[in-house]
Every structure is written in C-alpha cells, then in structure tokens.
Short mmCIF file of C-alpha atoms in Angstrom, two decimals:
data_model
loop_
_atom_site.label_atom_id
_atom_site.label_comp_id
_atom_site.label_asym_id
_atom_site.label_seq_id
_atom_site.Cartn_x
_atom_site.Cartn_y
_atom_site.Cartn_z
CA UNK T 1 18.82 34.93 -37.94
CA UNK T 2 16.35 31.94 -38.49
CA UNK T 3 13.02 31.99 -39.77
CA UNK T 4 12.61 28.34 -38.46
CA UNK T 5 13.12 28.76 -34.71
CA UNK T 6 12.49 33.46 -34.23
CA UNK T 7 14.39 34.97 -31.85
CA UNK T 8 13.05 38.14 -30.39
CA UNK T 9 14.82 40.64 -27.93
CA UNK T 10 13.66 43.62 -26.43
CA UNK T 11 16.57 45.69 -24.83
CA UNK T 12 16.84 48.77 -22.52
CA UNK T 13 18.57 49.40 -19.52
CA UNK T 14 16.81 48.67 -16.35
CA UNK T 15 14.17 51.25 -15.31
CA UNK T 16 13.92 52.33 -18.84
CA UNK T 17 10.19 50.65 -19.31
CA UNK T 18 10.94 47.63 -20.54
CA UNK T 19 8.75 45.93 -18.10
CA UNK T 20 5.71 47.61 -19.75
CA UNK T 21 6.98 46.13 -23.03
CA UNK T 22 6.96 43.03 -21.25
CA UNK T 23 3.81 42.97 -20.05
CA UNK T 24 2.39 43.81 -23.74
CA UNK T 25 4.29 41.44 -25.43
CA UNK T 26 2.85 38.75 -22.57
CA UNK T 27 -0.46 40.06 -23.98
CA UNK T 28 0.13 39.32 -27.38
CA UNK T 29 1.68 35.62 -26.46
CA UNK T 30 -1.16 34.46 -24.69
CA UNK T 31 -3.85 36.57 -26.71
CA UNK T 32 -2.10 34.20 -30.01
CA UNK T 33 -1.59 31.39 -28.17
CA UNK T 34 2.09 30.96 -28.51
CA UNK T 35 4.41 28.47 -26.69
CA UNK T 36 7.09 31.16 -25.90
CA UNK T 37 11.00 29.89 -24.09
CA UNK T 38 11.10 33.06 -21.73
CA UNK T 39 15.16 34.36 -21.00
CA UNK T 40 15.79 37.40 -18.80
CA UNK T 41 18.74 39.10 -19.18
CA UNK T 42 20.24 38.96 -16.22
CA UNK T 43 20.58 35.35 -16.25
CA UNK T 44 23.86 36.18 -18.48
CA UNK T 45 25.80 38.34 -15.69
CA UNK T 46 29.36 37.09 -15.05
CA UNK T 47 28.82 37.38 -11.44
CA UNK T 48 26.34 36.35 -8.68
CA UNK T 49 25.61 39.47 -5.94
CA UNK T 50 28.27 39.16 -3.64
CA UNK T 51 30.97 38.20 -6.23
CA UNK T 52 30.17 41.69 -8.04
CA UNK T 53 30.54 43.67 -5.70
CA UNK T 54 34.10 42.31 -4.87
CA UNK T 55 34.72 42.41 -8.29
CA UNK T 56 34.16 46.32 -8.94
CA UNK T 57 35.81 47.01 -5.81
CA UNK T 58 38.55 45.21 -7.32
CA UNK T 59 38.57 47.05 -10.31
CA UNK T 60 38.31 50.51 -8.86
CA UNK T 61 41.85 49.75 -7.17
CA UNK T 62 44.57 52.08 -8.18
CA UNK T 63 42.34 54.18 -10.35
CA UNK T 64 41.40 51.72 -12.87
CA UNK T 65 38.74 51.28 -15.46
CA UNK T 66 35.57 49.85 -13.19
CA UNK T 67 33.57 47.32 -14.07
CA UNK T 68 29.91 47.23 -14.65
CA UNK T 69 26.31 45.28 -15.63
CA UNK T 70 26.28 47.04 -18.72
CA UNK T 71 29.80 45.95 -19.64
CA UNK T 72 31.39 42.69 -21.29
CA UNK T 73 34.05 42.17 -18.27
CA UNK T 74 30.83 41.35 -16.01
CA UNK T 75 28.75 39.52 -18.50
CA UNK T 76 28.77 36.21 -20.38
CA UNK T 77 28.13 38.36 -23.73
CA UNK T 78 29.38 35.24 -26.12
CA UNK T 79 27.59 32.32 -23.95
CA UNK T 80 24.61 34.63 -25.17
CA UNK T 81 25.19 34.93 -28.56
CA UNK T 82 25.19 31.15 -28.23
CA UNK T 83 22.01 30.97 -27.36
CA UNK T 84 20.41 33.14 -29.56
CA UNK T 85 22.63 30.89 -32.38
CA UNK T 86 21.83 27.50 -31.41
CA UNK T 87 17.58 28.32 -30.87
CA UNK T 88 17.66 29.70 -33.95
CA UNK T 89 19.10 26.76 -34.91
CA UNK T 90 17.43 23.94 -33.68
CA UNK T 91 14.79 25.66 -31.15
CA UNK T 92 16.64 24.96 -27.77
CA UNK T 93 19.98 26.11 -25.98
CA UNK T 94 20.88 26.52 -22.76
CA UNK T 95 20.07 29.33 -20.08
CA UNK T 96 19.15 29.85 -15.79
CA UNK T 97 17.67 32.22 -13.97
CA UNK T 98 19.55 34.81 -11.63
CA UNK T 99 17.10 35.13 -8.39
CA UNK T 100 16.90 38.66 -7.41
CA UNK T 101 15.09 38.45 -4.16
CA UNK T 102 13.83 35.81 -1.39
CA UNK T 103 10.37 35.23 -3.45
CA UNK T 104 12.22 34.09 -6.54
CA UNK T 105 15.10 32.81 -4.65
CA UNK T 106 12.74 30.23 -1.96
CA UNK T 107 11.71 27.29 -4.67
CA UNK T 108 15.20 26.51 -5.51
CA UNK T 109 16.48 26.52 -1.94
CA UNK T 110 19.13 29.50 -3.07
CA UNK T 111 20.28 32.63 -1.60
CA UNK T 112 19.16 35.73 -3.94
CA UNK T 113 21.17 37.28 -5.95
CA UNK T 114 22.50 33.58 -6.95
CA UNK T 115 21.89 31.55 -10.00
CA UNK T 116 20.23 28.40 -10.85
CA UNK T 117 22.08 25.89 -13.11
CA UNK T 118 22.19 25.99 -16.61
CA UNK T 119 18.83 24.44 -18.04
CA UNK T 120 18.12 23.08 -21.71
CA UNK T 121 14.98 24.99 -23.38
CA UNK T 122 12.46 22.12 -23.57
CA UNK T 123 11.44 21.87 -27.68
CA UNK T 124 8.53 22.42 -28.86
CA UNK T 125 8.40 26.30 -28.22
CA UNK T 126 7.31 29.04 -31.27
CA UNK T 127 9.75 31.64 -30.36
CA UNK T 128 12.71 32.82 -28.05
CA UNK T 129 11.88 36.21 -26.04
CA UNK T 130 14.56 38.27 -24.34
CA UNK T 131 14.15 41.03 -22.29
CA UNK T 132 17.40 42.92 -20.65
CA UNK T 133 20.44 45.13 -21.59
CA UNK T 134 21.95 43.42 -24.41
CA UNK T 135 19.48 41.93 -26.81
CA UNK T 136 21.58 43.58 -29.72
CA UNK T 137 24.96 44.40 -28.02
CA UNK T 138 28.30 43.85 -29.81
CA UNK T 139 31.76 43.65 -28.45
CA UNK T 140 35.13 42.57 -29.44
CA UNK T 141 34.20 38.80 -29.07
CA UNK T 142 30.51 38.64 -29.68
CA UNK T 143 27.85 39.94 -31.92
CA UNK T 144 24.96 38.87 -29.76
CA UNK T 145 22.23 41.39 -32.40
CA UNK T 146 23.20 39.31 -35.65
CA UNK T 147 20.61 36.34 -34.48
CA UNK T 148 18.04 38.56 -33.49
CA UNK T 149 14.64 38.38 -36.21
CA UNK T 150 12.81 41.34 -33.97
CA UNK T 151 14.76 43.50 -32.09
CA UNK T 152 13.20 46.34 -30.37
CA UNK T 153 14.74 48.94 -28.15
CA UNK T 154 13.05 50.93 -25.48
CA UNK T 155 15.09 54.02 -24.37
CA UNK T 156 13.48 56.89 -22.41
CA UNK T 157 15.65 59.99 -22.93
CA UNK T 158 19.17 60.19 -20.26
CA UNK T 159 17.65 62.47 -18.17
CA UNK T 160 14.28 60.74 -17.24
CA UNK T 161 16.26 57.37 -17.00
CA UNK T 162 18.70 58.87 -14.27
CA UNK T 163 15.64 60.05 -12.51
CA UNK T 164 13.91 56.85 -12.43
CA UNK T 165 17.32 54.91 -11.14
CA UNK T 166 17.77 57.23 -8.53
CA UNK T 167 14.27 56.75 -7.41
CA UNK T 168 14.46 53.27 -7.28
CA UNK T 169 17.43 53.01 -5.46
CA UNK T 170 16.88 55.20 -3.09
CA UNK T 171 13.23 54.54 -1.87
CA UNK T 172 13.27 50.82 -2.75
CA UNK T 173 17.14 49.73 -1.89
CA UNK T 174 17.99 52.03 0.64
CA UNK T 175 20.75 53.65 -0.85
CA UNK T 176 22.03 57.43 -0.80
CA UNK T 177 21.36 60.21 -3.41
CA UNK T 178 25.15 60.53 -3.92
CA UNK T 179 25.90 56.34 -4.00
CA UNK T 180 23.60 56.36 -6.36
CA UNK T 181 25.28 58.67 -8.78
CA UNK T 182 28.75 57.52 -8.57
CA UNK T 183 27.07 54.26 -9.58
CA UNK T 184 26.00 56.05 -12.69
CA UNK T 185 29.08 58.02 -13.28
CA UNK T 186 30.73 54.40 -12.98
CA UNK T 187 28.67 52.91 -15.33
CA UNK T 188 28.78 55.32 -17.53
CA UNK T 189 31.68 54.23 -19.89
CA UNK T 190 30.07 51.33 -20.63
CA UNK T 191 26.78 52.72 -21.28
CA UNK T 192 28.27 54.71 -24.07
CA UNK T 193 29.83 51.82 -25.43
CA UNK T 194 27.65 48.68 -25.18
CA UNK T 195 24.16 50.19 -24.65
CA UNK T 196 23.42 52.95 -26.59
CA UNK T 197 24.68 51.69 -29.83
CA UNK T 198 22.33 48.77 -29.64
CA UNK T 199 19.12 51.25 -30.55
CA UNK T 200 20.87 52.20 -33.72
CA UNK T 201 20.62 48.26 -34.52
CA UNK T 202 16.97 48.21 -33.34
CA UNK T 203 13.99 47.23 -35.58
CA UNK T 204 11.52 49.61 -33.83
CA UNK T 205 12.66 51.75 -30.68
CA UNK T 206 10.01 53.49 -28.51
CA UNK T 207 11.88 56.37 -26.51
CA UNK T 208 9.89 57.86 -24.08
CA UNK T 209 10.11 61.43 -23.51
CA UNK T 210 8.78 63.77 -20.66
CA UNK T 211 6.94 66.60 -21.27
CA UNK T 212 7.52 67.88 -18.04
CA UNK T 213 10.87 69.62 -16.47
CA UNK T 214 13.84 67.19 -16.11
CA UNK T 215 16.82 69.31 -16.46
CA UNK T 216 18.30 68.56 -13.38
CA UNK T 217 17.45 64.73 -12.68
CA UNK T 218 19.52 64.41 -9.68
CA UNK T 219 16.80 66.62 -7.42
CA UNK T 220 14.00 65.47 -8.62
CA UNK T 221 11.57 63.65 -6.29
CA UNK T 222 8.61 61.68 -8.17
CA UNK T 223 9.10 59.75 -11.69
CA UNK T 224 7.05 61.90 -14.42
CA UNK T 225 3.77 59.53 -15.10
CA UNK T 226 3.24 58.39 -18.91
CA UNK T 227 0.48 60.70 -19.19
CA UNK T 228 3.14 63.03 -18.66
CA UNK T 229 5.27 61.91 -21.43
CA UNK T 230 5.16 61.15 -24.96
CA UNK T 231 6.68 58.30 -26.60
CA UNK T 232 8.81 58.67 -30.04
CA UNK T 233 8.55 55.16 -32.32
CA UNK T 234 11.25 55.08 -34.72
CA UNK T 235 11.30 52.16 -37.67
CA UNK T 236 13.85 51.28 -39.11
CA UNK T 237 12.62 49.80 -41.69
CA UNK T 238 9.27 52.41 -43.20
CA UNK T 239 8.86 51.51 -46.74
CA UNK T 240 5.35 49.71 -45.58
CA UNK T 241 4.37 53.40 -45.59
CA UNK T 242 0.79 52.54 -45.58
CA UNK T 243 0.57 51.26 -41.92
CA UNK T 244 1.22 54.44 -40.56
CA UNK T 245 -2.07 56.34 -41.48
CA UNK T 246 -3.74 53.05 -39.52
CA UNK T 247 -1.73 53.94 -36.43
CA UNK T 248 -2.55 57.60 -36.82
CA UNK T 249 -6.51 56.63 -37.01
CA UNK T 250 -6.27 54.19 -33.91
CA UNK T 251 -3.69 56.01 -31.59
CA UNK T 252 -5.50 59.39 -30.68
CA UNK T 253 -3.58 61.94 -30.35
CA UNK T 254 -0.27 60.87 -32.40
CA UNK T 255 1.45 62.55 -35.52
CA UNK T 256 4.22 61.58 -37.44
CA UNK T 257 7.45 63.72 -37.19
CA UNK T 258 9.53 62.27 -40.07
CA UNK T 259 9.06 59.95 -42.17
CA UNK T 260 10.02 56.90 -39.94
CA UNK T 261 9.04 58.14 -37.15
CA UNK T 262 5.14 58.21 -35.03
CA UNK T 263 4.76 59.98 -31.67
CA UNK T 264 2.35 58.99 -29.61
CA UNK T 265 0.49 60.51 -25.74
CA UNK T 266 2.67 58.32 -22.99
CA UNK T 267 -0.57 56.97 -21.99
CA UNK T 268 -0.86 54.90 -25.27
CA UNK T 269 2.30 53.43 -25.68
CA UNK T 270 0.91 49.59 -24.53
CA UNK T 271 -1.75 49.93 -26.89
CA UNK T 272 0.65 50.95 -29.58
CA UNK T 273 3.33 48.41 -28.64
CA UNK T 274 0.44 46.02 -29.73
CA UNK T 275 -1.13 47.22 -32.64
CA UNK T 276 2.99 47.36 -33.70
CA UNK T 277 4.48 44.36 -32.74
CA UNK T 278 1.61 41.78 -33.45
CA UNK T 279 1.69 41.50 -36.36
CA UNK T 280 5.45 41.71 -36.72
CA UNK T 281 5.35 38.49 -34.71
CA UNK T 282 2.10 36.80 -36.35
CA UNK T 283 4.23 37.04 -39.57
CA UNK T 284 8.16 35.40 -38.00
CA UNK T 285 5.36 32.47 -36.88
CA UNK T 286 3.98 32.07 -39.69
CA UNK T 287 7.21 31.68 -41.49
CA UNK T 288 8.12 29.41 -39.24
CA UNK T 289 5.90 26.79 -39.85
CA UNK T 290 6.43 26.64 -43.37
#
C-alpha cells in the first residue's frame, strides 16, 4: 500500500453492479477534479476470445478441472499485482485494454475480443482505479489485495447474480438457458475460491439483496429493479462510529443492523456510494500530496 501514489479497486463479478459503482465513483472523480489512470479488469485475462474458448475446451478433456475468468490458470493474476506494486510505487506501470465489441475494437484497427499492447500509465495521475473480478484476489503466486489503499466489494446475493447472468446471456448473447448454466456450474470452483474470499478482504462491501422472490433463479424472466432490493453496507473498519447517524439522517429509509453494518432502499445505493466513498478518497489524496 502507498499513500504517495493510492490505489483503489472495486471488485465483483460481472453483472453484480459494479458498473453502478463505476458510474458513482466517475461522479466523485470529476465532481473533485482528479486526474484518475483508469484499468479494467479484463485487460488482465490470460487469453484473447477465441484462444479461451480453445483453452476450456481443452481443459474439459478427459474430465478435468475446467478453466475459467474467475480463475488464476486464465488470468495474468501476478502481472497485476505488479501493477498495483509499481503505481503505488512510483505512479505508473504498465496495462491495455481487452476490446469487447466492434465499437471499442474499430480505433485500434483490432478484432474484439483482442487486446491492445501493453501501455505505460502517463505520470502525473492522483490515483489508480480498478474495476473487475480481482481487485483483492489471492492465489498461490500473487497477493494482488496487499497494494490496495480502498478496496470495496460489491456482491449482490448468489441467487440474484445467477439471475442477472442468465439474463444477459441469453437476451443479449444469444445463448441457451441450459449453456448458460453449465457455464456457471463450470465456473463455479473458482468462484468459491478466488472470488468470494476477496469481500472478506474488502474495506466496505455493498451486497445487494432482493426483496422480491428469487428462490429459483434459473426460471426467472426479468432482473428485480433496485427499488426492489435493498442494499447491505458492511465496514470493516466502524470505530468512526459517529458517521453512521449522518448516513442514517441523509439516506431515508436505512437502519443499521449491527454494528458495522447500514442497510439502505436499492434505490439509494449511488447516493450512498457517494456520501461513503468521498471522503474516503478526499482523505488517500490528501495524503498524497504531503
């Protein structure tokens, strides 16, 4: 960890609402004026899209072990931890982009689902910000979470985030109901392994939670809305005890239910995000430049 040069990672699995974190934390960047070096997670996959898929084909032969995206076999886990070392080191490091679709894929004259080349972080920038799967992971070879100054986890419970992956994949990619479930049953080794114990290592996690009926995830048709959740912020770190009776006066609606722990209408979560994280980050700058 550096207070020089902050690194700051927020990780969930993909449909898990870390795009909404995203989008608040892009609020609070430009609101404050920071020069931020942006890296997305996926830029650290082992494999581009077509060499994935030949690689967990390979590794389902004979009954093995597959591979996955949440897994260190198809991820460059310690050229991460790298990076996260070396900004908070000196403020730069290298990292690419992976170019999901033709959009993001036409300015570089690449294929999607292909990388760019490596690329030095220009100086001059007040933090690192991550956003993907493994902003905190360990494995045997890397401890990418030890260099992370503000790591926050967003997790909505299992059942709501198998709902949402089936959605997506079926109405947006085209696949079937049941291809999309033996890709979670695949995964799902690895998920155990390498992304849920990441949230115990977490700063602040906000786990959304429906409050309508998803006990069966794998019939459901629509994605419950935030207004029909609640979200669960856990801290772990509470001893500034006093801040929560200032959440509780500007998030309508939210209790606390333990000590370490506010829950607030699904419709508020950005807001609270905010009023969280700002000055969380106001204070890792302001160390910095001292």
């Amino acid at each position: 960890m550096s207070q020089k040069h902050p690194v700051i990672a927020v990780t969930g699995s993909s449909g898990a609402g870390t795009s909404t974190v995203k989008a608040s934390f892009e609020h609070i960047f430009r609101r404050e004026r920071l020069n931020v070096a942006v890296v997305e997670g996926d830029s650290f996959h082992r494999y581009d899209r077509e060499s994935m898929k030949r690689a967990v084909e390979e590794s389902e032969k004979g009954g093995g072990r597959p591979i996955s995206h949440f897994g260190p076999e198809a991820n460059e886990f310690e050229k991460l931890e790298t990076l996260f070392r070396t900004y908070g080191e000196s403020g730069s490091g290298e990292t690419r982009l992976y170019l999901h679709n033709e959009e993001e894929a036409k300015p570089y004259n690449q294929k999607p689902g292909t990388f760019t080349p490596w690329k030095t972080i220009a100086p001059g920038t007040n933090l690192l910000f991550y956003e993907g799967l493994h902003g905190g992971v360990k494995s045997d070879t890397a401890d990418v979470g030890q260099y992370v100054d503000l790591l926050v986890g967003v997790v909505p419970i299992v059942n709501l985030e198998w709902i949402q992956k089936i959605y997506r994949d079926t109405a947006a990619r085209g696949y079937s109901c049941e291809a999309v479930t033996h890709t979670i049953l695949r995964r799902m080794h690895d998920y155990v392994h390498y992304i849920t114990p990441q949230f115990s290592r977490t700063h602040v996690n906000f786990q959304r939670v429906p409050t309508v009926d998803t006990s069966n995830p794998f019939i459901a048709r629509d994605i419950p809305a935030l207004d029909e959740s609640m979200v669960v912020i856990r801290f772990r770190d509470y001893h500034g005890a006093d801040f929560f009776p200032y959440l509780l006066s500007m998030l309508n609606g939210s209790f606390m239910s333990r000590p370490n722990t506010i829950v607030v209408p699904g419709g508020k979560m950005g807001m609270a995000i905010e009023l969280i994280l700002t000055p969380l980050i106001l204070d890792l700058v302001a160390k910095s430049k001292k």
